[in-house]
Each structure stands twice: as structure tokens, then as C-alpha cells.
JSON list of C-alpha atoms in Angstrom, two decimals:
[
{"chain": "K", "resi": 28, "resn": "MET", "atom": "CA", "xyz": [-0.88, -20.61, -14.71]},
{"chain": "K", "resi": 29, "resn": "THR", "atom": "CA", "xyz": [-2.88, -20.10, -11.53]},
{"chain": "K", "resi": 30, "resn": "ALA", "atom": "CA", "xyz": [-5.23, -17.14, -11.20]},
{"chain": "K", "resi": 31, "resn": "SER", "atom": "CA", "xyz": [-2.66, -15.52, -8.95]},
{"chain": "K", "resi": 32, "resn": "GLU", "atom": "CA", "xyz": [0.07, -15.92, -11.59]},
{"chain": "K", "resi": 33, "resn": "ASP", "atom": "CA", "xyz": [-2.26, -14.59, -14.30]},
{"chain": "K", "resi": 34, "resn": "ASN", "atom": "CA", "xyz": [-2.95, -11.57, -12.10]},
{"chain": "K", "resi": 35, "resn": "ARG", "atom": "CA", "xyz": [0.75, -10.98, -11.52]},
{"chain": "K", "resi": 36, "resn": "ASP", "atom": "CA", "xyz": [1.33, -11.02, -15.27]},
{"chain": "K", "resi": 37, "resn": "LEU", "atom": "CA", "xyz": [-1.63, -8.66, -15.81]},
{"chain": "K", "resi": 38, "resn": "VAL", "atom": "CA", "xyz": [-0.46, -6.05, -13.30]},
{"chain": "K", "resi": 39, "resn": "ALA", "atom": "CA", "xyz": [3.15, -6.31, -14.52]},
{"chain": "K", "resi": 40, "resn": "ARG", "atom": "CA", "xyz": [1.82, -5.52, -18.03]},
{"chain": "K", "resi": 41, "resn": "TYR", "atom": "CA", "xyz": [-0.21, -2.62, -16.58]},
{"chain": "K", "resi": 42, "resn": "TYR", "atom": "CA", "xyz": [2.89, -1.02, -15.07]},
{"chain": "K", "resi": 43, "resn": "HIS", "atom": "CA", "xyz": [5.13, -1.80, -18.03]},
{"chain": "K", "resi": 44, "resn": "SER", "atom": "CA", "xyz": [2.74, -0.35, -20.63]},
{"chain": "K", "resi": 45, "resn": "LEU", "atom": "CA", "xyz": [2.03, 2.71, -18.44]},
{"chain": "K", "resi": 46, "resn": "ASN", "atom": "CA", "xyz": [5.74, 3.44, -18.09]},
{"chain": "K", "resi": 47, "resn": "ALA", "atom": "CA", "xyz": [6.19, 2.91, -21.85]},
{"chain": "K", "resi": 48, "resn": "ARG", "atom": "CA", "xyz": [3.16, 5.12, -22.73]},
{"chain": "K", "resi": 49, "resn": "ASP", "atom": "CA", "xyz": [2.01, 2.14, -24.79]},
{"chain": "K", "resi": 50, "resn": "TRP", "atom": "CA", "xyz": [-1.68, 3.06, -24.49]},
{"chain": "K", "resi": 51, "resn": "GLU", "atom": "CA", "xyz": [-2.92, 0.19, -26.66]},
{"chain": "K", "resi": 52, "resn": "ALA", "atom": "CA", "xyz": [-1.22, -2.40, -24.43]},
{"chain": "K", "resi": 53, "resn": "PHE", "atom": "CA", "xyz": [-2.30, -0.40, -21.35]},
{"chain": "K", "resi": 54, "resn": "LYS", "atom": "CA", "xyz": [-5.96, -0.54, -22.46]},
{"chain": "K", "resi": 55, "resn": "ARG", "atom": "CA", "xyz": [-5.78, -4.33, -22.80]},
{"chain": "K", "resi": 56, "resn": "THR", "atom": "CA", "xyz": [-5.11, -4.64, -19.05]},
{"chain": "K", "resi": 57, "resn": "LEU", "atom": "CA", "xyz": [-8.21, -2.62, -18.05]},
{"chain": "K", "resi": 58, "resn": "ALA", "atom": "CA", "xyz": [-11.95, -3.27, -17.86]},
{"chain": "K", "resi": 59, "resn": "GLY", "atom": "CA", "xyz": [-14.17, -0.93, -19.90]},
{"chain": "K", "resi": 60, "resn": "ASN", "atom": "CA", "xyz": [-15.77, 0.40, -16.73]},
{"chain": "K", "resi": 61, "resn": "VAL", "atom": "CA", "xyz": [-12.52, 0.70, -14.75]},
{"chain": "K", "resi": 62, "resn": "VAL", "atom": "CA", "xyz": [-12.64, 3.08, -11.78]},
{"chain": "K", "resi": 63, "resn": "TYR", "atom": "CA", "xyz": [-9.52, 4.85, -10.51]},
{"chain": "K", "resi": 64, "resn": "GLU", "atom": "CA", "xyz": [-9.56, 6.58, -7.11]},
{"chain": "K", "resi": 65, "resn": "ILE", "atom": "CA", "xyz": [-7.15, 8.65, -5.01]},
{"chain": "K", "resi": 66, "resn": "PRO", "atom": "CA", "xyz": [-8.61, 8.65, -1.46]},
{"chain": "K", "resi": 67, "resn": "GLN", "atom": "CA", "xyz": [-6.15, 11.33, -0.27]},
{"chain": "K", "resi": 68, "resn": "THR", "atom": "CA", "xyz": [-7.57, 13.94, -2.69]},
{"chain": "K", "resi": 69, "resn": "ARG", "atom": "CA", "xyz": [-11.00, 12.32, -3.16]},
{"chain": "K", "resi": 70, "resn": "GLU", "atom": "CA", "xyz": [-10.42, 12.28, -6.92]},
{"chain": "K", "resi": 71, "resn": "ARG", "atom": "CA", "xyz": [-11.95, 9.67, -9.20]},
{"chain": "K", "resi": 72, "resn": "VAL", "atom": "CA", "xyz": [-11.74, 8.82, -12.90]},
{"chain": "K", "resi": 73, "resn": "CYS", "atom": "CA", "xyz": [-14.37, 6.48, -14.37]},
{"chain": "K", "resi": 74, "resn": "GLY", "atom": "CA", "xyz": [-14.11, 4.51, -17.62]},
{"chain": "K", "resi": 75, "resn": "LEU", "atom": "CA", "xyz": [-11.33, 3.20, -19.81]},
{"chain": "K", "resi": 76, "resn": "ALA", "atom": "CA", "xyz": [-10.99, 6.14, -22.25]},
{"chain": "K", "resi": 77, "resn": "ASN", "atom": "CA", "xyz": [-11.06, 8.70, -19.42]},
{"chain": "K", "resi": 78, "resn": "TYR", "atom": "CA", "xyz": [-8.46, 6.80, -17.41]},
{"chain": "K", "resi": 79, "resn": "VAL", "atom": "CA", "xyz": [-6.15, 6.55, -20.42]},
{"chain": "K", "resi": 80, "resn": "ASP", "atom": "CA", "xyz": [-6.60, 10.32, -20.95]},
{"chain": "K", "resi": 81, "resn": "PHE", "atom": "CA", "xyz": [-5.78, 10.97, -17.29]},
{"chain": "K", "resi": 82, "resn": "ASN", "atom": "CA", "xyz": [-2.47, 9.12, -17.66]},
{"chain": "K", "resi": 83, "resn": "ALA", "atom": "CA", "xyz": [-1.64, 10.30, -21.19]},
{"chain": "K", "resi": 84, "resn": "THR", "atom": "CA", "xyz": [-2.04, 13.96, -20.16]},
{"chain": "K", "resi": 85, "resn": "PHE", "atom": "CA", "xyz": [-0.07, 13.63, -16.93]},
{"chain": "K", "resi": 86, "resn": "PRO", "atom": "CA", "xyz": [2.60, 16.31, -17.25]},
{"chain": "K", "resi": 87, "resn": "GLY", "atom": "CA", "xyz": [6.36, 15.84, -17.24]},
{"chain": "K", "resi": 88, "resn": "ASP", "atom": "CA", "xyz": [8.84, 13.28, -18.42]},
{"chain": "K", "resi": 89, "resn": "TRP", "atom": "CA", "xyz": [7.92, 10.85, -15.66]},
{"chain": "K", "resi": 90, "resn": "THR", "atom": "CA", "xyz": [9.02, 7.26, -15.21]},
{"chain": "K", "resi": 91, "resn": "LEU", "atom": "CA", "xyz": [7.89, 4.59, -12.81]},
{"chain": "K", "resi": 92, "resn": "GLU", "atom": "CA", "xyz": [9.74, 1.60, -11.42]},
{"chain": "K", "resi": 93, "resn": "VAL", "atom": "CA", "xyz": [8.02, -1.29, -9.67]},
{"chain": "K", "resi": 94, "resn": "VAL", "atom": "CA", "xyz": [9.45, -1.82, -6.18]},
{"chain": "K", "resi": 95, "resn": "ARG", "atom": "CA", "xyz": [7.18, -4.71, -5.18]},
{"chain": "K", "resi": 96, "resn": "LEU", "atom": "CA", "xyz": [4.11, -6.48, -6.39]},
{"chain": "K", "resi": 97, "resn": "ILE", "atom": "CA", "xyz": [1.88, -8.87, -4.46]},
{"chain": "K", "resi": 98, "resn": "THR", "atom": "CA", "xyz": [-0.94, -10.66, -6.22]},
{"chain": "K", "resi": 99, "resn": "ASP", "atom": "CA", "xyz": [-3.61, -13.12, -5.19]},
{"chain": "K", "resi": 100, "resn": "ASP", "atom": "CA", "xyz": [-6.63, -14.65, -6.94]},
{"chain": "K", "resi": 101, "resn": "VAL", "atom": "CA", "xyz": [-8.77, -11.49, -6.89]},
{"chain": "K", "resi": 102, "resn": "GLY", "atom": "CA", "xyz": [-6.39, -8.55, -6.75]},
{"chain": "K", "resi": 103, "resn": "ALA", "atom": "CA", "xyz": [-2.96, -7.09, -6.30]},
{"chain": "K", "resi": 104, "resn": "ALA", "atom": "CA", "xyz": [-0.95, -4.48, -4.43]},
{"chain": "K", "resi": 105, "resn": "GLY", "atom": "CA", "xyz": [1.97, -2.68, -6.01]},
{"chain": "K", "resi": 106, "resn": "GLN", "atom": "CA", "xyz": [4.53, -0.15, -4.82]},
{"chain": "K", "resi": 107, "resn": "VAL", "atom": "CA", "xyz": [6.31, 2.01, -7.37]},
{"chain": "K", "resi": 108, "resn": "THR", "atom": "CA", "xyz": [8.91, 4.74, -7.36]},
{"chain": "K", "resi": 109, "resn": "PHE", "atom": "CA", "xyz": [7.63, 7.60, -9.53]},
{"chain": "K", "resi": 110, "resn": "ARG", "atom": "CA", "xyz": [10.30, 9.99, -10.79]},
{"chain": "K", "resi": 111, "resn": "VAL", "atom": "CA", "xyz": [9.65, 13.34, -12.45]},
{"chain": "K", "resi": 112, "resn": "GLY", "atom": "CA", "xyz": [11.77, 16.51, -12.70]},
{"chain": "K", "resi": 113, "resn": "GLY", "atom": "CA", "xyz": [14.37, 15.34, -10.18]},
{"chain": "K", "resi": 114, "resn": "GLN", "atom": "CA", "xyz": [11.65, 14.45, -7.67]},
{"chain": "K", "resi": 115, "resn": "GLU", "atom": "CA", "xyz": [11.05, 10.91, -6.42]},
{"chain": "K", "resi": 116, "resn": "MET", "atom": "CA", "xyz": [7.69, 9.82, -5.02]},
{"chain": "K", "resi": 117, "resn": "THR", "atom": "CA", "xyz": [6.28, 6.56, -3.69]},
{"chain": "K", "resi": 118, "resn": "GLY", "atom": "CA", "xyz": [3.03, 5.33, -5.21]},
{"chain": "K", "resi": 119, "resn": "ILE", "atom": "CA", "xyz": [0.99, 2.44, -3.81]},
{"chain": "K", "resi": 120, "resn": "SER", "atom": "CA", "xyz": [-1.90, 0.90, -5.73]},
{"chain": "K", "resi": 121, "resn": "PHE", "atom": "CA", "xyz": [-4.45, -1.70, -4.78]},
{"chain": "K", "resi": 122, "resn": "PHE", "atom": "CA", "xyz": [-6.02, -3.45, -7.77]},
{"chain": "K", "resi": 123, "resn": "THR", "atom": "CA", "xyz": [-9.29, -5.37, -8.08]},
{"chain": "K", "resi": 124, "resn": "ILE", "atom": "CA", "xyz": [-9.23, -7.89, -10.93]},
{"chain": "K", "resi": 125, "resn": "GLU", "atom": "CA", "xyz": [-12.33, -9.34, -12.58]},
{"chain": "K", "resi": 126, "resn": "ASP", "atom": "CA", "xyz": [-12.46, -11.62, -15.64]},
{"chain": "K", "resi": 127, "resn": "GLY", "atom": "CA", "xyz": [-8.77, -11.07, -16.34]},
{"chain": "K", "resi": 128, "resn": "LYS", "atom": "CA", "xyz": [-8.97, -7.25, -16.39]},
{"chain": "K", "resi": 129, "resn": "ILE", "atom": "CA", "xyz": [-8.25, -4.56, -13.82]},
{"chain": "K", "resi": 130, "resn": "SER", "atom": "CA", "xyz": [-11.64, -3.16, -12.76]},
{"chain": "K", "resi": 131, "resn": "HIS", "atom": "CA", "xyz": [-10.69, -0.92, -9.82]},
{"chain": "K", "resi": 132, "resn": "ILE", "atom": "CA", "xyz": [-7.53, 0.91, -8.73]},
{"chain": "K", "resi": 133, "resn": "THR", "atom": "CA", "xyz": [-7.09, 2.67, -5.41]},
{"chain": "K", "resi": 134, "resn": "ASP", "atom": "CA", "xyz": [-3.98, 4.83, -5.47]},
{"chain": "K", "resi": 135, "resn": "PHE", "atom": "CA", "xyz": [-2.02, 6.28, -2.53]},
{"chain": "K", "resi": 136, "resn": "TRP", "atom": "CA", "xyz": [0.84, 8.79, -2.58]},
{"chain": "K", "resi": 137, "resn": "PRO", "atom": "CA", "xyz": [2.35, 8.88, 0.93]},
{"chain": "K", "resi": 138, "resn": "GLU", "atom": "CA", "xyz": [4.64, 11.87, 1.55]},
{"chain": "K", "resi": 139, "resn": "PRO", "atom": "CA", "xyz": [7.38, 12.45, 4.13]},
{"chain": "K", "resi": 140, "resn": "TYR", "atom": "CA", "xyz": [6.28, 13.86, 7.50]},
{"chain": "K", "resi": 141, "resn": "ALA", "atom": "CA", "xyz": [7.99, 14.78, 10.76]},
{"chain": "K", "resi": 142, "resn": "PRO", "atom": "CA", "xyz": [8.11, 11.84, 13.18]},
{"chain": "K", "resi": 143, "resn": "PRO", "atom": "CA", "xyz": [5.81, 12.28, 16.18]},
{"chain": "K", "resi": 144, "resn": "GLU", "atom": "CA", "xyz": [7.09, 12.00, 19.74]},
{"chain": "K", "resi": 145, "resn": "ARG", "atom": "CA", "xyz": [7.43, 8.29, 20.60]},
{"chain": "K", "resi": 146, "resn": "LEU", "atom": "CA", "xyz": [7.07, 6.72, 24.04]},
{"chain": "K", "resi": 147, "resn": "SER", "atom": "CA", "xyz": [9.13, 3.72, 22.98]},
{"chain": "K", "resi": 148, "resn": "HIS", "atom": "CA", "xyz": [12.92, 4.12, 23.32]},
{"chain": "K", "resi": 149, "resn": "TRP", "atom": "CA", "xyz": [13.60, 1.71, 20.49]},
{"chain": "K", "resi": 150, "resn": "VAL", "atom": "CA", "xyz": [12.84, 3.87, 17.47]},
{"chain": "K", "resi": 151, "resn": "GLU", "atom": "CA", "xyz": [15.94, 4.67, 15.36]},
{"chain": "K", "resi": 152, "resn": "ARG", "atom": "CA", "xyz": [16.19, 7.14, 12.47]},
{"chain": "K", "resi": 153, "resn": "TYR", "atom": "CA", "xyz": [17.74, 6.05, 9.18]},
{"chain": "O", "resi": 10, "resn": "MET", "atom": "CA", "xyz": [-3.14, -24.94, 2.98]},
{"chain": "O", "resi": 11, "resn": "THR", "atom": "CA", "xyz": [-0.95, -23.34, 0.36]},
{"chain": "O", "resi": 12, "resn": "ALA", "atom": "CA", "xyz": [1.88, -21.00, 1.39]},
{"chain": "O", "resi": 13, "resn": "SER", "atom": "CA", "xyz": [-0.31, -18.11, 0.30]},
{"chain": "O", "resi": 14, "resn": "GLU", "atom": "CA", "xyz": [-3.19, -19.26, 2.54]},
{"chain": "O", "resi": 15, "resn": "ASP", "atom": "CA", "xyz": [-0.78, -19.79, 5.44]},
{"chain": "O", "resi": 16, "resn": "ASN", "atom": "CA", "xyz": [0.49, -16.26, 4.94]},
{"chain": "O", "resi": 17, "resn": "ARG", "atom": "CA", "xyz": [-3.05, -14.87, 4.87]},
{"chain": "O", "resi": 18, "resn": "ASP", "atom": "CA", "xyz": [-3.76, -16.61, 8.17]},
{"chain": "O", "resi": 19, "resn": "LEU", "atom": "CA", "xyz": [-0.48, -15.32, 9.64]},
{"chain": "O", "resi": 20, "resn": "VAL", "atom": "CA", "xyz": [-1.11, -11.67, 8.73]},
{"chain": "O", "resi": 21, "resn": "ALA", "atom": "CA", "xyz": [-4.75, -11.89, 9.84]},
{"chain": "O", "resi": 22, "resn": "ARG", "atom": "CA", "xyz": [-3.46, -13.12, 13.24]},
{"chain": "O", "resi": 23, "resn": "TYR", "atom": "CA", "xyz": [-0.92, -10.25, 13.27]},
{"chain": "O", "resi": 24, "resn": "TYR", "atom": "CA", "xyz": [-3.65, -7.63, 12.85]},
{"chain": "O", "resi": 25, "resn": "HIS", "atom": "CA", "xyz": [-6.12, -9.35, 15.16]},
{"chain": "O", "resi": 26, "resn": "SER", "atom": "CA", "xyz": [-3.63, -9.75, 18.04]},
{"chain": "O", "resi": 27, "resn": "LEU", "atom": "CA", "xyz": [-2.33, -6.19, 17.56]},
{"chain": "O", "resi": 28, "resn": "ASN", "atom": "CA", "xyz": [-5.86, -4.77, 17.76]},
{"chain": "O", "resi": 29, "resn": "ALA", "atom": "CA", "xyz": [-6.54, -6.97, 20.82]},
{"chain": "O", "resi": 30, "resn": "ARG", "atom": "CA", "xyz": [-3.24, -5.97, 22.52]},
{"chain": "O", "resi": 31, "resn": "ASP", "atom": "CA", "xyz": [-2.65, -9.73, 22.85]},
{"chain": "O", "resi": 32, "resn": "TRP", "atom": "CA", "xyz": [1.14, -9.38, 22.88]},
{"chain": "O", "resi": 33, "resn": "GLU", "atom": "CA", "xyz": [1.81, -13.11, 23.32]},
{"chain": "O", "resi": 34, "resn": "ALA", "atom": "CA", "xyz": [-0.21, -13.98, 20.21]},
{"chain": "O", "resi": 35, "resn": "PHE", "atom": "CA", "xyz": [1.30, -10.96, 18.43]},
{"chain": "O", "resi": 36, "resn": "LYS", "atom": "CA", "xyz": [4.85, -12.21, 19.16]},
{"chain": "O", "resi": 37, "resn": "ARG", "atom": "CA", "xyz": [4.05, -15.61, 17.66]},
{"chain": "O", "resi": 38, "resn": "THR", "atom": "CA", "xyz": [3.48, -13.96, 14.26]},
{"chain": "O", "resi": 39, "resn": "LEU", "atom": "CA", "xyz": [6.91, -12.26, 14.22]},
{"chain": "O", "resi": 40, "resn": "ALA", "atom": "CA", "xyz": [10.49, -13.35, 13.56]},
{"chain": "O", "resi": 41, "resn": "GLY", "atom": "CA", "xyz": [12.97, -12.69, 16.37]},
{"chain": "O", "resi": 42, "resn": "ASN", "atom": "CA", "xyz": [14.89, -10.26, 14.18]},
{"chain": "O", "resi": 43, "resn": "VAL", "atom": "CA", "xyz": [11.83, -8.53, 12.72]},
{"chain": "O", "resi": 44, "resn": "VAL", "atom": "CA", "xyz": [12.47, -5.08, 11.26]},
{"chain": "O", "resi": 45, "resn": "TYR", "atom": "CA", "xyz": [9.72, -2.42, 11.13]},
{"chain": "O", "resi": 46, "resn": "GLU", "atom": "CA", "xyz": [10.20, 0.69, 8.99]},
{"chain": "O", "resi": 47, "resn": "ILE", "atom": "CA", "xyz": [8.25, 3.87, 8.23]},
{"chain": "O", "resi": 48, "resn": "PRO", "atom": "CA", "xyz": [9.83, 5.33, 5.06]},
{"chain": "O", "resi": 49, "resn": "GLN", "atom": "CA", "xyz": [7.91, 8.61, 5.41]},
{"chain": "O", "resi": 50, "resn": "THR", "atom": "CA", "xyz": [9.64, 9.48, 8.72]},
{"chain": "O", "resi": 51, "resn": "ARG", "atom": "CA", "xyz": [12.73, 7.31, 8.20]},
{"chain": "O", "resi": 52, "resn": "GLU", "atom": "CA", "xyz": [11.99, 5.56, 11.50]},
{"chain": "O", "resi": 53, "resn": "ARG", "atom": "CA", "xyz": [12.98, 1.97, 12.18]},
{"chain": "O", "resi": 54, "resn": "VAL", "atom": "CA", "xyz": [12.47, -0.51, 15.04]},
{"chain": "O", "resi": 55, "resn": "CYS", "atom": "CA", "xyz": [14.62, -3.67, 15.10]},
{"chain": "O", "resi": 56, "resn": "GLY", "atom": "CA", "xyz": [13.91, -6.87, 17.01]},
{"chain": "O", "resi": 57, "resn": "LEU", "atom": "CA", "xyz": [10.86, -8.60, 18.41]},
{"chain": "O", "resi": 58, "resn": "ALA", "atom": "CA", "xyz": [10.90, -7.18, 21.96]},
{"chain": "O", "resi": 59, "resn": "ASN", "atom": "CA", "xyz": [11.50, -3.64, 20.72]},
{"chain": "O", "resi": 60, "resn": "TYR", "atom": "CA", "xyz": [8.72, -3.87, 18.17]},
{"chain": "O", "resi": 61, "resn": "VAL", "atom": "CA", "xyz": [6.27, -5.16, 20.79]},
{"chain": "O", "resi": 62, "resn": "ASP", "atom": "CA", "xyz": [7.31, -2.25, 23.03]},
{"chain": "O", "resi": 63, "resn": "PHE", "atom": "CA", "xyz": [6.76, 0.22, 20.18]},
{"chain": "O", "resi": 64, "resn": "ASN", "atom": "CA", "xyz": [3.19, -1.00, 19.76]},
{"chain": "O", "resi": 65, "resn": "ALA", "atom": "CA", "xyz": [2.40, -1.55, 23.45]},
{"chain": "O", "resi": 66, "resn": "THR", "atom": "CA", "xyz": [3.46, 2.03, 24.30]},
{"chain": "O", "resi": 67, "resn": "PHE", "atom": "CA", "xyz": [1.60, 3.62, 21.39]},
{"chain": "O", "resi": 68, "resn": "PRO", "atom": "CA", "xyz": [-0.60, 6.22, 23.07]},
{"chain": "O", "resi": 69, "resn": "GLY", "atom": "CA", "xyz": [-4.38, 6.41, 22.99]},
{"chain": "O", "resi": 70, "resn": "ASP", "atom": "CA", "xyz": [-7.31, 4.03, 22.91]},
{"chain": "O", "resi": 71, "resn": "TRP", "atom": "CA", "xyz": [-6.68, 3.13, 19.27]},
{"chain": "O", "resi": 72, "resn": "THR", "atom": "CA", "xyz": [-8.33, 0.43, 17.20]},
{"chain": "O", "resi": 73, "resn": "LEU", "atom": "CA", "xyz": [-7.58, -0.90, 13.77]},
{"chain": "O", "resi": 74, "resn": "GLU", "atom": "CA", "xyz": [-9.81, -2.49, 11.19]},
{"chain": "O", "resi": 75, "resn": "VAL", "atom": "CA", "xyz": [-8.52, -4.43, 8.20]},
{"chain": "O", "resi": 76, "resn": "VAL", "atom": "CA", "xyz": [-9.88, -2.98, 4.95]},
{"chain": "O", "resi": 77, "resn": "ARG", "atom": "CA", "xyz": [-8.07, -5.37, 2.60]},
{"chain": "O", "resi": 78, "resn": "LEU", "atom": "CA", "xyz": [-5.38, -7.98, 2.67]},
{"chain": "O", "resi": 79, "resn": "ILE", "atom": "CA", "xyz": [-3.51, -9.47, -0.26]},
{"chain": "O", "resi": 80, "resn": "THR", "atom": "CA", "xyz": [-1.09, -12.33, 0.31]},
{"chain": "O", "resi": 81, "resn": "ASP", "atom": "CA", "xyz": [1.19, -14.39, -1.89]},
{"chain": "O", "resi": 82, "resn": "ASP", "atom": "CA", "xyz": [3.83, -17.03, -1.22]},
{"chain": "O", "resi": 83, "resn": "VAL", "atom": "CA", "xyz": [6.45, -14.64, 0.15]},
{"chain": "O", "resi": 84, "resn": "GLY", "atom": "CA", "xyz": [4.59, -11.66, 1.55]},
{"chain": "O", "resi": 85, "resn": "ALA", "atom": "CA", "xyz": [1.48, -9.61, 2.00]},
{"chain": "O", "resi": 86, "resn": "ALA", "atom": "CA", "xyz": [0.01, -6.14, 1.69]},
{"chain": "O", "resi": 87, "resn": "GLY", "atom": "CA", "xyz": [-2.64, -4.86, 4.07]},
{"chain": "O", "resi": 88, "resn": "GLN", "atom": "CA", "xyz": [-4.70, -1.70, 4.34]},
{"chain": "O", "resi": 89, "resn": "VAL", "atom": "CA", "xyz": [-6.20, -0.75, 7.69]},
{"chain": "O", "resi": 90, "resn": "THR", "atom": "CA", "xyz": [-8.32, 2.03, 9.11]},
{"chain": "O", "resi": 91, "resn": "PHE", "atom": "CA", "xyz": [-6.68, 3.23, 12.31]},
{"chain": "O", "resi": 92, "resn": "ARG", "atom": "CA", "xyz": [-8.95, 5.14, 14.69]},
{"chain": "O", "resi": 93, "resn": "VAL", "atom": "CA", "xyz": [-7.85, 7.11, 17.73]},
{"chain": "O", "resi": 94, "resn": "GLY", "atom": "CA", "xyz": [-9.41, 10.07, 19.55]},
{"chain": "O", "resi": 95, "resn": "GLY", "atom": "CA", "xyz": [-12.07, 10.69, 16.90]},
{"chain": "O", "resi": 96, "resn": "GLN", "atom": "CA", "xyz": [-9.43, 10.68, 14.15]},
{"chain": "O", "resi": 97, "resn": "GLU", "atom": "CA", "xyz": [-9.37, 8.15, 11.34]},
{"chain": "O", "resi": 98, "resn": "MET", "atom": "CA", "xyz": [-6.19, 7.31, 9.43]},
{"chain": "O", "resi": 99, "resn": "THR", "atom": "CA", "xyz": [-5.28, 4.92, 6.64]},
{"chain": "O", "resi": 100, "resn": "GLY", "atom": "CA", "xyz": [-2.33, 2.60, 7.23]},
{"chain": "O", "resi": 101, "resn": "ILE", "atom": "CA", "xyz": [-0.74, 0.44, 4.55]},
{"chain": "O", "resi": 102, "resn": "SER", "atom": "CA", "xyz": [1.77, -2.28, 5.37]},
{"chain": "O", "resi": 103, "resn": "PHE", "atom": "CA", "xyz": [3.91, -4.49, 3.18]},
{"chain": "O", "resi": 104, "resn": "PHE", "atom": "CA", "xyz": [5.04, -7.69, 4.89]},
{"chain": "O", "resi": 105, "resn": "THR", "atom": "CA", "xyz": [7.92, -10.02, 4.11]},
{"chain": "O", "resi": 106, "resn": "ILE", "atom": "CA", "xyz": [7.33, -13.55, 5.40]},
{"chain": "O", "resi": 107, "resn": "GLU", "atom": "CA", "xyz": [10.09, -16.09, 6.02]},
{"chain": "O", "resi": 108, "resn": "ASP", "atom": "CA", "xyz": [9.71, -19.55, 7.60]},
{"chain": "O", "resi": 109, "resn": "GLY", "atom": "CA", "xyz": [6.14, -18.81, 8.64]},
{"chain": "O", "resi": 110, "resn": "LYS", "atom": "CA", "xyz": [6.96, -15.58, 10.49]},
{"chain": "O", "resi": 111, "resn": "ILE", "atom": "CA", "xyz": [6.80, -11.90, 9.56]},
{"chain": "O", "resi": 112, "resn": "SER", "atom": "CA", "xyz": [10.40, -10.75, 9.16]},
{"chain": "O", "resi": 113, "resn": "HIS", "atom": "CA", "xyz": [9.96, -7.26, 7.71]},
{"chain": "O", "resi": 114, "resn": "ILE", "atom": "CA", "xyz": [7.19, -4.64, 7.77]},
{"chain": "O", "resi": 115, "resn": "THR", "atom": "CA", "xyz": [7.19, -1.44, 5.71]},
{"chain": "O", "resi": 116, "resn": "ASP", "atom": "CA", "xyz": [4.48, 0.89, 6.94]},
{"chain": "O", "resi": 117, "resn": "PHE", "atom": "CA", "xyz": [2.91, 3.87, 5.14]},
{"chain": "O", "resi": 118, "resn": "TRP", "atom": "CA", "xyz": [0.50, 6.49, 6.50]},
{"chain": "O", "resi": 119, "resn": "PRO", "atom": "CA", "xyz": [-0.83, 8.50, 3.54]},
{"chain": "O", "resi": 120, "resn": "GLU", "atom": "CA", "xyz": [-2.55, 11.74, 4.52]},
{"chain": "O", "resi": 121, "resn": "PRO", "atom": "CA", "xyz": [-5.07, 13.91, 2.65]},
{"chain": "O", "resi": 122, "resn": "TYR", "atom": "CA", "xyz": [-3.60, 16.57, 0.35]},
{"chain": "O", "resi": 123, "resn": "ALA", "atom": "CA", "xyz": [-4.98, 19.21, -2.01]},
{"chain": "O", "resi": 124, "resn": "PRO", "atom": "CA", "xyz": [-5.50, 17.86, -5.53]},
{"chain": "O", "resi": 125, "resn": "PRO", "atom": "CA", "xyz": [-3.01, 19.30, -8.05]},
{"chain": "O", "resi": 126, "resn": "GLU", "atom": "CA", "xyz": [-4.16, 20.96, -11.25]},
{"chain": "O", "resi": 127, "resn": "ARG", "atom": "CA", "xyz": [-5.07, 18.23, -13.76]},
{"chain": "O", "resi": 128, "resn": "LEU", "atom": "CA", "xyz": [-4.82, 18.47, -17.54]},
{"chain": "O", "resi": 129, "resn": "SER", "atom": "CA", "xyz": [-7.40, 15.72, -17.96]},
{"chain": "O", "resi": 130, "resn": "HIS", "atom": "CA", "xyz": [-11.04, 16.85, -17.93]},
{"chain": "O", "resi": 131, "resn": "TRP", "atom": "CA", "xyz": [-12.24, 13.52, -16.57]},
{"chain": "O", "resi": 132, "resn": "VAL", "atom": "CA", "xyz": [-11.27, 13.83, -12.91]},
{"chain": "O", "resi": 133, "resn": "GLU", "atom": "CA", "xyz": [-14.28, 14.02, -10.55]},
{"chain": "O", "resi": 134, "resn": "ARG", "atom": "CA", "xyz": [-14.26, 14.78, -6.82]},
{"chain": "O", "resi": 135, "resn": "TYR", "atom": "CA", "xyz": [-16.12, 12.52, -4.41]}
]
């Protein structure tokens, strides 16, 4: 496999084990000093055990489904649909991969907003 | 070059020409039937000329800077910092690439939000 294919497999295992709450398999995808960040809230979790705790204590009977996954030799970008309590959210993660483990995750949770006024006449709503 | 390298070059040219308002170079990166979507507002722009118009009429003396770019054989994901009028926003785009042209763009604009209550004790603010 190429590095890019290895990375695709790694991030697929990350999402699969997270959704399955298989924390042992989840840990195997992560570097010991993994850093997880949410720029929108300026929250950060540092270290493997802390990041597992963050996910394992996340409330609700949530599920996630991978919508798309792009990987190259040094990282990946994934989009997921996160469902909990009848709500559906979009999550986007950028991954840095070093020595076959995920070392950094930057997570975004874009929410709906009212469209601004547009000067272009060619914007449709769907 | 591999398909992935070609795609990296293509999306780099997309961002560079967009930032430069070089609409002729910008057009050369796009398929004739390109579709641009913003899921957060449910807005859509269809077709090359319309999508150029959408960008060319976007108000303000904006600039964009590429923060990261991940490409594979069939697509790409990019994160940019968009600056206009003293404001700074994060934009994330997923690209579908067909026959050497960008055929679909899904654009996200995540905004700051208040952090929810966390059960994990390991979440820091930065």
C-alpha cells in the first residue's frame, strides 16, 4: 500500500472504532501525544488517555457516518454526519498523521445560518 | 505527476486565481457544469459563468489564504482564512475533480460558538 492508502485505512479505522465505542481499537489509531482541537470554541484535549475520555464521556446515544474521506501522504480530511437525539450535525476533521498514527485533529462543526444578501442573481436555494 | 499531484496543482490554481481575481485562470480550473453548494444556507450556484459571477460580485476587498490542502485521486479538501473588512473567517471546501477540472464544490463556513458543558475533565481552553 502507498502511504496515502495506509492513511485512508488508518482514518477509516479511527471513525469505525469511534462509532463502535471500541476504545482499544480507537487507541491504536492515535499517537500517545495526540492533540485534539475545536477552533470554533477554542477547546483542546491533549494526550491519548484524555482524548479517549473526552469521547467515551460524550453524552447521548450518538452515531457517526462517514460522508467523505480524502487522504494524502501526511494527513486526511473527513466529513461525517453526527446523529444524536433526533438531531443531525455535520462534523469536519482535518488529521495530521505521523509514523502511522494520528497525531493532530482539528475539528469543525458548521451550523446552519441565514444566507446573506447576494449581489449575484445566480444563487438558488435548495 | 500522479493524479493526486495533478489535483493538488489544480486546486492550488483554483485558490490562487480566485484570490487574484484572475477570472480567466479561475475558469480554466472549473468544469462547464460546475456546481457550488453551501449546505449551511442551502444555497447553490450551477454552471461556470454563474459561479464566476458569484465570486466576481462578492462584495468587499477580500483576500484568502490557504491554510491546508489535502488531495487524492478524485478530490480535495482545503481550509482557507478569508479576510474582509477587518474580519477573519474560516472556509472549508470539499472538491470533486473529474477529467482534470473541478466539477463540484461543497463549501462550509464554521463560526465560533459557546462551548457546551463537557463531562470530560480534560478539555482546556486556548
